[in-house]
mmCIF file of N, CA and C in Angstrom:
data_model
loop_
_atom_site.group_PDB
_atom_site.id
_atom_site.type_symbol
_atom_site.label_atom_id
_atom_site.label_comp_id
_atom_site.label_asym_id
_atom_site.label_seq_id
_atom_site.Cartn_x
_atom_site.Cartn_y
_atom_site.Cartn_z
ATOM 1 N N UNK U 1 13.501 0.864 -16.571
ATOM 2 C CA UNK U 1 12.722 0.664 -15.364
ATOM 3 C C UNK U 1 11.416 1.434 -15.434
ATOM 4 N N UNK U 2 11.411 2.385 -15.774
ATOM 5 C CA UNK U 2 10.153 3.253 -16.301
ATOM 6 C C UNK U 2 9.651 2.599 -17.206
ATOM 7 N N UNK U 3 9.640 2.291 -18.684
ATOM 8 C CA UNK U 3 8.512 1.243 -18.696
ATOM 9 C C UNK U 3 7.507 0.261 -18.070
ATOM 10 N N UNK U 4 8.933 -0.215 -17.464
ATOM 11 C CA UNK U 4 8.104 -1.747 -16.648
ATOM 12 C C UNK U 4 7.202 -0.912 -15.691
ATOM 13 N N UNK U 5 7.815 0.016 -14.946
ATOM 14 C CA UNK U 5 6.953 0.368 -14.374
ATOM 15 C C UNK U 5 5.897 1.379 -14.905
ATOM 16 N N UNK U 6 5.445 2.161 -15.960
ATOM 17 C CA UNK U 6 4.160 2.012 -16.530
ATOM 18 C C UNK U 6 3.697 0.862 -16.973
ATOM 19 N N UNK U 7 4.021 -0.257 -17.500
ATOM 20 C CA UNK U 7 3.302 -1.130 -17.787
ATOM 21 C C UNK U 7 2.362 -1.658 -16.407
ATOM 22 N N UNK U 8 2.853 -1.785 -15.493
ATOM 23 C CA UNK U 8 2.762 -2.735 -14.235
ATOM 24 C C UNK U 8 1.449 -1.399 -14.031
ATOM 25 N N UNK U 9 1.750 -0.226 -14.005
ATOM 26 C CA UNK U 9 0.721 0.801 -13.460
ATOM 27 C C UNK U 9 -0.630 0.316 -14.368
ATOM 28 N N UNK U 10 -0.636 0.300 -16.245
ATOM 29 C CA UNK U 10 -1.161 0.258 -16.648
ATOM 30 C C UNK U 10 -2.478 -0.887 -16.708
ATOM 31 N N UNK U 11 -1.436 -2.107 -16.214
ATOM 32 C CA UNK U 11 -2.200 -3.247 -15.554
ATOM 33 C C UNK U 11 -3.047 -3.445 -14.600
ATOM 34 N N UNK U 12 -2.588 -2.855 -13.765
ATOM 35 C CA UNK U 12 -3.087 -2.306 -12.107
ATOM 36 C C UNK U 12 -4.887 -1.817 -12.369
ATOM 37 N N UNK U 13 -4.494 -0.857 -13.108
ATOM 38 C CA UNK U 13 -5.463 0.011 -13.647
ATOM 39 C C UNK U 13 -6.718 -0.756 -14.661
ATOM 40 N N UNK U 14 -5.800 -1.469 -15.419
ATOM 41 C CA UNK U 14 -7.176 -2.125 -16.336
ATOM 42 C C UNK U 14 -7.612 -3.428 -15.328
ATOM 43 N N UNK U 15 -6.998 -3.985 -14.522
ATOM 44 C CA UNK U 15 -7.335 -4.992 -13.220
ATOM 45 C C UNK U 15 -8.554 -4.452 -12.854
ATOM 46 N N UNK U 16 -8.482 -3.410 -12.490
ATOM 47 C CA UNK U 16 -9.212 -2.439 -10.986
ATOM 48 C C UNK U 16 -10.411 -2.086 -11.720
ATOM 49 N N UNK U 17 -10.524 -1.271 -13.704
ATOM 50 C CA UNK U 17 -11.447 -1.456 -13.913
ATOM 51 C C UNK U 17 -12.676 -2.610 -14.580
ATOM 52 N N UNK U 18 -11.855 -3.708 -14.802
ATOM 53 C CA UNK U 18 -12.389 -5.086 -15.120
ATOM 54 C C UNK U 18 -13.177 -5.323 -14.070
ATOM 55 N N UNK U 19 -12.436 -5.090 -12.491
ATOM 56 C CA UNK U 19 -13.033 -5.733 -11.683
ATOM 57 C C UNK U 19 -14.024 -4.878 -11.031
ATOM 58 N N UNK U 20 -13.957 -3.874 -11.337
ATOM 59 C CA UNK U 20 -14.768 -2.309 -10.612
ATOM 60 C C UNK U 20 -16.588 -2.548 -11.652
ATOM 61 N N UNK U 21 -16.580 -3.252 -12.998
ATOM 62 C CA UNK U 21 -17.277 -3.062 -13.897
ATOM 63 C C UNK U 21 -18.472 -4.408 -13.272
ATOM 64 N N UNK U 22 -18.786 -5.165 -12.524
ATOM 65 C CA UNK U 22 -19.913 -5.123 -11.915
ATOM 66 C C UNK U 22 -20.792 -4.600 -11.114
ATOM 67 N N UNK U 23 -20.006 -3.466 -10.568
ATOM 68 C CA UNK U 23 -20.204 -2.278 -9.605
ATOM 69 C C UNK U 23 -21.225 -1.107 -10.118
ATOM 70 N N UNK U 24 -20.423 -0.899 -11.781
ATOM 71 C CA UNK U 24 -21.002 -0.292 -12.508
ATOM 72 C C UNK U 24 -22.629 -0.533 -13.113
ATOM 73 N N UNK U 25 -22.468 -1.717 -13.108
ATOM 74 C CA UNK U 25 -23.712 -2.271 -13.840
ATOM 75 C C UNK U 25 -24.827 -2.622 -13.179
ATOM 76 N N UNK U 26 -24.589 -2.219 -11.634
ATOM 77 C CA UNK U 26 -26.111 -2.420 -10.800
ATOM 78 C C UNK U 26 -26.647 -1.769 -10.810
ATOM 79 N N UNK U 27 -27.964 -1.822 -11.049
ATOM 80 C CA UNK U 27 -29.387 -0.810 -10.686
ATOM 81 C C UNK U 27 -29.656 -0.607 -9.304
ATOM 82 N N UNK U 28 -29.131 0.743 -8.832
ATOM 83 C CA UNK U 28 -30.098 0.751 -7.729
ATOM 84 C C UNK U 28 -31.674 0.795 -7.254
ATOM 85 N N UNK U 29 -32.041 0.111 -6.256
ATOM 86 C CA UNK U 29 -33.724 0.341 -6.179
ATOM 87 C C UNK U 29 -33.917 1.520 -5.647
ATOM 88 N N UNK U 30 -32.950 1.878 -4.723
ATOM 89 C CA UNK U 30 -33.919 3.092 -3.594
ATOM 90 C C UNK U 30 -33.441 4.352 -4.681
ATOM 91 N N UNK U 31 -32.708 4.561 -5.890
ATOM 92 C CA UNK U 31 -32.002 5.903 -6.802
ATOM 93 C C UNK U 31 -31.013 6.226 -6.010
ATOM 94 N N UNK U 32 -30.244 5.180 -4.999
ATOM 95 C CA UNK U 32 -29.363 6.460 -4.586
ATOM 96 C C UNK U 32 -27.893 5.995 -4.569
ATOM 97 N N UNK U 33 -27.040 6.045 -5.626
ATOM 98 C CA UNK U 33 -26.277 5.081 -6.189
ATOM 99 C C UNK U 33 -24.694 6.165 -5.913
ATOM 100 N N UNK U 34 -24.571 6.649 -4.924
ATOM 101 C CA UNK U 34 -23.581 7.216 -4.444
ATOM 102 C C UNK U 34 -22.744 6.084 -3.141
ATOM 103 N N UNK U 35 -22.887 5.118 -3.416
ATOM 104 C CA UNK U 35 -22.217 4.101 -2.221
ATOM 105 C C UNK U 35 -21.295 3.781 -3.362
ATOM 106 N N UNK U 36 -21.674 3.223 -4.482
ATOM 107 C CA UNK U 36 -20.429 2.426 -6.104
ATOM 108 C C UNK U 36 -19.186 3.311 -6.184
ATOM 109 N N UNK U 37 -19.500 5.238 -6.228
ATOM 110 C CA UNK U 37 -18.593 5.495 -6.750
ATOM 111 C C UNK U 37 -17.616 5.636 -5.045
ATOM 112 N N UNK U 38 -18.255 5.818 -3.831
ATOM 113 C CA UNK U 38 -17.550 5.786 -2.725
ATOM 114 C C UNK U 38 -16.889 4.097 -2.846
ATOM 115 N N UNK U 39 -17.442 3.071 -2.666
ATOM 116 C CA UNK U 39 -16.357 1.969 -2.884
ATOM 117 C C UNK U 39 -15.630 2.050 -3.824
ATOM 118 N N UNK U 40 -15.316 2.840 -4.952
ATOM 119 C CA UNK U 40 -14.714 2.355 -5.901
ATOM 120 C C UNK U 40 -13.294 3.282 -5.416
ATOM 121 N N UNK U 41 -13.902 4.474 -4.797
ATOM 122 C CA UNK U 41 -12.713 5.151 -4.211
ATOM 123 C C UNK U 41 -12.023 4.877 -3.197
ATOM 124 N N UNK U 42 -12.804 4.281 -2.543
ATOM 125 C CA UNK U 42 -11.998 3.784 -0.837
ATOM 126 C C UNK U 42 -11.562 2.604 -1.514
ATOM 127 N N UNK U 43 -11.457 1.511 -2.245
ATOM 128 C CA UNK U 43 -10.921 0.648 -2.864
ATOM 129 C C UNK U 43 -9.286 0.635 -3.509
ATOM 130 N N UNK U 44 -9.901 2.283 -4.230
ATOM 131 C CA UNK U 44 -8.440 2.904 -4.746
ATOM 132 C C UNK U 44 -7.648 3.254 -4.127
ATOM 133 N N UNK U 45 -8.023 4.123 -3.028
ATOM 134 C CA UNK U 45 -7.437 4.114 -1.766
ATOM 135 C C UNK U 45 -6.533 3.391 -1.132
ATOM 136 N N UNK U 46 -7.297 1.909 -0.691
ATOM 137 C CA UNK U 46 -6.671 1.222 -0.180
ATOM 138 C C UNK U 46 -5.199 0.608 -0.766
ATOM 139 N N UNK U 47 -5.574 0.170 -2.274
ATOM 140 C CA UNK U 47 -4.931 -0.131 -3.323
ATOM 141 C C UNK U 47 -3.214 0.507 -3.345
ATOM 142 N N UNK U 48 -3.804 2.001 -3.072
ATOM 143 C CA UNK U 48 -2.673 3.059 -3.436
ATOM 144 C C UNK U 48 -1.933 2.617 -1.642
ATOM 145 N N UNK U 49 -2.547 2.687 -0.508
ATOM 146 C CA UNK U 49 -1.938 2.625 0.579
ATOM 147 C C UNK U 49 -0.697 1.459 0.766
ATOM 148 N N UNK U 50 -1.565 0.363 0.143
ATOM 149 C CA UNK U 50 -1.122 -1.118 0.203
ATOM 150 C C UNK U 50 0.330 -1.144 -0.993
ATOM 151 N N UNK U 51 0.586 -0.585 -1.817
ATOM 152 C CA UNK U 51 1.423 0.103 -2.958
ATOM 153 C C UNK U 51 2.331 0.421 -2.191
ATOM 154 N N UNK U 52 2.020 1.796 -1.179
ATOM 155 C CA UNK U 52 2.757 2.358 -0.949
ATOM 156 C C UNK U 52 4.109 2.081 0.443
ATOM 157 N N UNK U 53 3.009 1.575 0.745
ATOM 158 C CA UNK U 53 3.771 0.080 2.349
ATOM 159 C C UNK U 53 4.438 -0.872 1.686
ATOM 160 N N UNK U 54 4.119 -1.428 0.488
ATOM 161 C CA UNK U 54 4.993 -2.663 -0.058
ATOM 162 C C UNK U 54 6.656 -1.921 -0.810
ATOM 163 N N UNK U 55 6.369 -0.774 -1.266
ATOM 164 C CA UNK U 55 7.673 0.267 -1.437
ATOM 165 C C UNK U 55 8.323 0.292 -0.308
ATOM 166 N N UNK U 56 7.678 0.859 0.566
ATOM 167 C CA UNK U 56 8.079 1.405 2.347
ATOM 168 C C UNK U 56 8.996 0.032 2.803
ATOM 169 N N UNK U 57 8.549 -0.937 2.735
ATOM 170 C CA UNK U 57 8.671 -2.157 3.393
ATOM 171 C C UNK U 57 10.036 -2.738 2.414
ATOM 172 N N UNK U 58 9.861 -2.372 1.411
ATOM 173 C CA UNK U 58 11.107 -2.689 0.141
ATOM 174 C C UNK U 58 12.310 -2.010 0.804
ATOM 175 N N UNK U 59 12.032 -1.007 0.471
ATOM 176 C CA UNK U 59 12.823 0.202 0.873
ATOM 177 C C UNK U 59 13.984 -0.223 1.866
ATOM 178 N N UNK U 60 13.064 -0.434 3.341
ATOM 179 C CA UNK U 60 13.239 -0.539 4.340
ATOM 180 C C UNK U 60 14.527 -1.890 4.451
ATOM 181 N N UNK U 61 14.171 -3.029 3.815
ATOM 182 C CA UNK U 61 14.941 -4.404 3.807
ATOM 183 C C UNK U 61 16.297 -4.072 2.852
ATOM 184 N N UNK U 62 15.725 -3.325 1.890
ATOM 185 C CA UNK U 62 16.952 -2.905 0.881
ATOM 186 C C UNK U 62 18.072 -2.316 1.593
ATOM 187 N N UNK U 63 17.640 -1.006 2.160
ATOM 188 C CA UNK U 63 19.127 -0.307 2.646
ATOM 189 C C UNK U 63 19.287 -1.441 4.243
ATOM 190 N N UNK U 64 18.714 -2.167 4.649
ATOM 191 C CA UNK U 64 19.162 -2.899 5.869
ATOM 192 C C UNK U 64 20.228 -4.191 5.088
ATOM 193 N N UNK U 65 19.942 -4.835 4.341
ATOM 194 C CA UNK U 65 20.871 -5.582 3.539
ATOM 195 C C UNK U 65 22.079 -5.126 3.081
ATOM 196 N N UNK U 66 22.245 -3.436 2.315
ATOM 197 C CA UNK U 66 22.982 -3.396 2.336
ATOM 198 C C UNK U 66 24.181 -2.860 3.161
ATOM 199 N N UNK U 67 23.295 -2.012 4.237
ATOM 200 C CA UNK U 67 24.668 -1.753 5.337
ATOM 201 C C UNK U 67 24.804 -2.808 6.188
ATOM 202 N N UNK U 68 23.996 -3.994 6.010
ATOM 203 C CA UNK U 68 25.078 -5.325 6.692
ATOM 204 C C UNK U 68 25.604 -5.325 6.166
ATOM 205 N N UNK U 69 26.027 -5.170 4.402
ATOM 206 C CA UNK U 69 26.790 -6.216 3.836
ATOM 207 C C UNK U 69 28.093 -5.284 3.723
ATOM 208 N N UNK U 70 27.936 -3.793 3.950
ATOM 209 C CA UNK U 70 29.010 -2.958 4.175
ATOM 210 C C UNK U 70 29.837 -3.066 5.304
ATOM 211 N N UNK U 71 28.998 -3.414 6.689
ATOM 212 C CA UNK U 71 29.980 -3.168 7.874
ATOM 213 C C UNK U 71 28.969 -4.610 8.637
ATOM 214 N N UNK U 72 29.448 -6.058 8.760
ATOM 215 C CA UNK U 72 29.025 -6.612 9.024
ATOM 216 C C UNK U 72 29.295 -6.905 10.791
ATOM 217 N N UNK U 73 29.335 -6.377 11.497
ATOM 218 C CA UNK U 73 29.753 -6.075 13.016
ATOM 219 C C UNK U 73 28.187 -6.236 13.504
ATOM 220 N N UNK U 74 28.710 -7.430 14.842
ATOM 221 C CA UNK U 74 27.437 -7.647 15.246
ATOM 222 C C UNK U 74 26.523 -7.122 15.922
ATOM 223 N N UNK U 75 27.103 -5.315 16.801
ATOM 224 C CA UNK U 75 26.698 -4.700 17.466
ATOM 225 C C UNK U 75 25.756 -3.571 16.595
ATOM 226 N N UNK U 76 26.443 -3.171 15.231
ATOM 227 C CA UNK U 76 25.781 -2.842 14.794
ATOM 228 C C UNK U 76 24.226 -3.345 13.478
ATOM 229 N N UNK U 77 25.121 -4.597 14.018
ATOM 230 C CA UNK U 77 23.239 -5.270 13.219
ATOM 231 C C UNK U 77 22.219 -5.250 13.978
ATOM 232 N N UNK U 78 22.674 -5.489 15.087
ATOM 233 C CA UNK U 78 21.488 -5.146 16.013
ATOM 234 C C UNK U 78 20.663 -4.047 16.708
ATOM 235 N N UNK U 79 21.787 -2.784 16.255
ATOM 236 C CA UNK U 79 21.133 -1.472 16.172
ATOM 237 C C UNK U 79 20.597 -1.497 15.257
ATOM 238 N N UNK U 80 21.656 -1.742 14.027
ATOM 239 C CA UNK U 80 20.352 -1.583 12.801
ATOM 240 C C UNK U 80 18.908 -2.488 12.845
ATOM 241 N N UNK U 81 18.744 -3.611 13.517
ATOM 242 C CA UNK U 81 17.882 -4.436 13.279
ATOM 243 C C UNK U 81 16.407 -3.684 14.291
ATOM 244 N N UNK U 82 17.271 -3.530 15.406
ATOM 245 C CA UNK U 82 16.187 -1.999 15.982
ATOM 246 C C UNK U 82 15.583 -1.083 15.444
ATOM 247 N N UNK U 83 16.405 -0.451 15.059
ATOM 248 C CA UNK U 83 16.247 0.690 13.663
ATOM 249 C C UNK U 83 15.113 0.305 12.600
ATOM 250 N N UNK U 84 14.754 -0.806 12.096
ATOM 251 C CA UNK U 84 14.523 -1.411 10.505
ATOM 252 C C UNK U 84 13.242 -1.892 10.992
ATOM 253 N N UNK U 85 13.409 -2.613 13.119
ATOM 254 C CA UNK U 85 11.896 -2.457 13.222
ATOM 255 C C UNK U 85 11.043 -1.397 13.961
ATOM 256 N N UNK U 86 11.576 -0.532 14.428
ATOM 257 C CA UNK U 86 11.073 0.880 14.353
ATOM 258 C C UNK U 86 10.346 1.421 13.286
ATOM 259 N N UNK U 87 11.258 1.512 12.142
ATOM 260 C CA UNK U 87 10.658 1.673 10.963
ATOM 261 C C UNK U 87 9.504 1.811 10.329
ATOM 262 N N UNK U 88 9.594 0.337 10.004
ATOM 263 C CA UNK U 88 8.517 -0.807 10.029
ATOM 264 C C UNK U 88 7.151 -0.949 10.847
ATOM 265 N N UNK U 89 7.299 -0.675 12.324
ATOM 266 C CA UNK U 89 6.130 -0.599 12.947
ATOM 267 C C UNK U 89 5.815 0.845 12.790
ATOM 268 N N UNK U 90 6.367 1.788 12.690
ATOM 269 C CA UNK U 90 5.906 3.097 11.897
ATOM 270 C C UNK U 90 5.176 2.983 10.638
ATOM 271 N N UNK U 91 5.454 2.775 9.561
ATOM 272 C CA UNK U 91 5.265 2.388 8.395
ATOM 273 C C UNK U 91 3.489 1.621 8.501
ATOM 274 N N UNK U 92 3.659 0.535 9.406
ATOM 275 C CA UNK U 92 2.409 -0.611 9.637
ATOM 276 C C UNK U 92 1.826 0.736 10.361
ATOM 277 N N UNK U 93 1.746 1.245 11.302
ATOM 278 C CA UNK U 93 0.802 2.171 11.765
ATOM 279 C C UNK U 93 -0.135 3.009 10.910
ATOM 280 N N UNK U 94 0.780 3.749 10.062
ATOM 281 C CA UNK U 94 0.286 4.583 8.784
ATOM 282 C C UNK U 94 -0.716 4.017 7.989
ATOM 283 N N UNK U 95 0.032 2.855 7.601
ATOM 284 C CA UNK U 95 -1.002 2.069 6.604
ATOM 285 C C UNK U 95 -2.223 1.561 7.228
ATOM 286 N N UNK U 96 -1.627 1.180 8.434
ATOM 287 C CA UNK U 96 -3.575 0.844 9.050
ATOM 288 C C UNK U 96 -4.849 2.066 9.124
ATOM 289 N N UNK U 97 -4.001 3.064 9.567
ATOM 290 C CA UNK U 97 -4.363 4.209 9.937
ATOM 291 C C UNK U 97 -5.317 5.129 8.652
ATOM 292 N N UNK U 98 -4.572 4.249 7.340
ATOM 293 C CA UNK U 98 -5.291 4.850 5.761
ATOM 294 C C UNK U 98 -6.247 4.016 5.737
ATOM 295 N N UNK U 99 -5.804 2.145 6.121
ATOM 296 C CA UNK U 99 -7.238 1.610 5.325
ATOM 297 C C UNK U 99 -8.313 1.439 6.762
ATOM 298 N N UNK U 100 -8.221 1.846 7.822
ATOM 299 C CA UNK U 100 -9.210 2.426 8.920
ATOM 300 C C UNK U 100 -10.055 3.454 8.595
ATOM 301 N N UNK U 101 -9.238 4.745 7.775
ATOM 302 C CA UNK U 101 -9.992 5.477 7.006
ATOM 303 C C UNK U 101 -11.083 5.595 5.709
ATOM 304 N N UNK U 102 -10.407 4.075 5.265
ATOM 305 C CA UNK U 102 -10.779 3.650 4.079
ATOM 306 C C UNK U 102 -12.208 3.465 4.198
ATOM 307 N N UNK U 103 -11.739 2.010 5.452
ATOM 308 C CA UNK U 103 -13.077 1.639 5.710
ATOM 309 C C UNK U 103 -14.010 2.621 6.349
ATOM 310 N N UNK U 104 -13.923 4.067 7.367
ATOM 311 C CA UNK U 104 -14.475 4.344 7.835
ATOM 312 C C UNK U 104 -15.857 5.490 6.391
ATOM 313 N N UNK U 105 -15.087 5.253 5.710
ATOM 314 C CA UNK U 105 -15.848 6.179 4.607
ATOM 315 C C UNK U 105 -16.805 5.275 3.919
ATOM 316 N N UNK U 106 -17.274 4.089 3.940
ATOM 317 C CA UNK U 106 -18.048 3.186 3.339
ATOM 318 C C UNK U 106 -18.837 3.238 4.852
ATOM 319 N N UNK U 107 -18.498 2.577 5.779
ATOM 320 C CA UNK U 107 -19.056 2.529 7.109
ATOM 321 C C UNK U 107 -20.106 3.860 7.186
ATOM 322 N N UNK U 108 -19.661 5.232 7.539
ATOM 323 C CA UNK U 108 -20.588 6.177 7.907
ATOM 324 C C UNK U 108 -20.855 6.730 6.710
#
C-alpha cells in the first residue's frame, strides 16, 4: 500500500509541476513576479485541503459501513447516520474554511 501510495504522491506532484510550468515562464511587465509563487502555493494548498477531505470523507463512509454491517438495528443506523452527518458537515466546514483562506491570500 505504501508504494501505490508514493507512486500516486509522485504523480500528483509531477501533474502540479507540468501544470504549474506556464506560470513559470511568464515575464512580468511591472518586475513584480511575487503573485506565481503565491498561486502556486495557495494552489498547493488547496490541493493538500481537497486530499485531505476526500480521506476525511473516506474515512467517515468506511467505519459507517462497517458498524452497519456489525449491528444492523434500525435505531441505531439512524444514530449512526446522525453521527456520519455531523461529521461530515464538520469536515465540509474545515475544508471551506482552508480554501476561503486559500483564496483570501491571492485576493489581498
Amino acid at each position: 500500500m505504501n508504494r501505490n501510495l508514493l507512486t500516486l504522491l509522485g504523480l500528483a506532484v509531477f501533474a502540479l509541476l507540468a501544470g504549474a510550468s506556464p506560470a513559470f515562464a511568464v515575464t512580468d511587465v511591472s518586475g513584480n513576479q511575487s503573485f506565481y509563487g503565491t498561486a502556486l502555493g495557495v494552489g498547493i494548498g488547496a490541493a493538500v485541503t481537497m486530499i485531505g477531505a476526500g480521506l476525511g470523507f473516506g474515512r467517515i463512509g468506511a467505519a459507517a459501513l462497517e458498524s452497519m454491517a456489525r449491528q444492523p438495528d434500525p435505531a441505531v443506523m439512524k444514530q449512526l447516520f446522525t453521527t456520519m452527518l455531523l461529521i461530515g458537515a464538520l469536515l465540509e466546514g474545515a475544508t471551506f474554511f482552508s480554501l476561503i483562506v486559500c483564496l483570501l491570500v491571492i485576493v489581498l
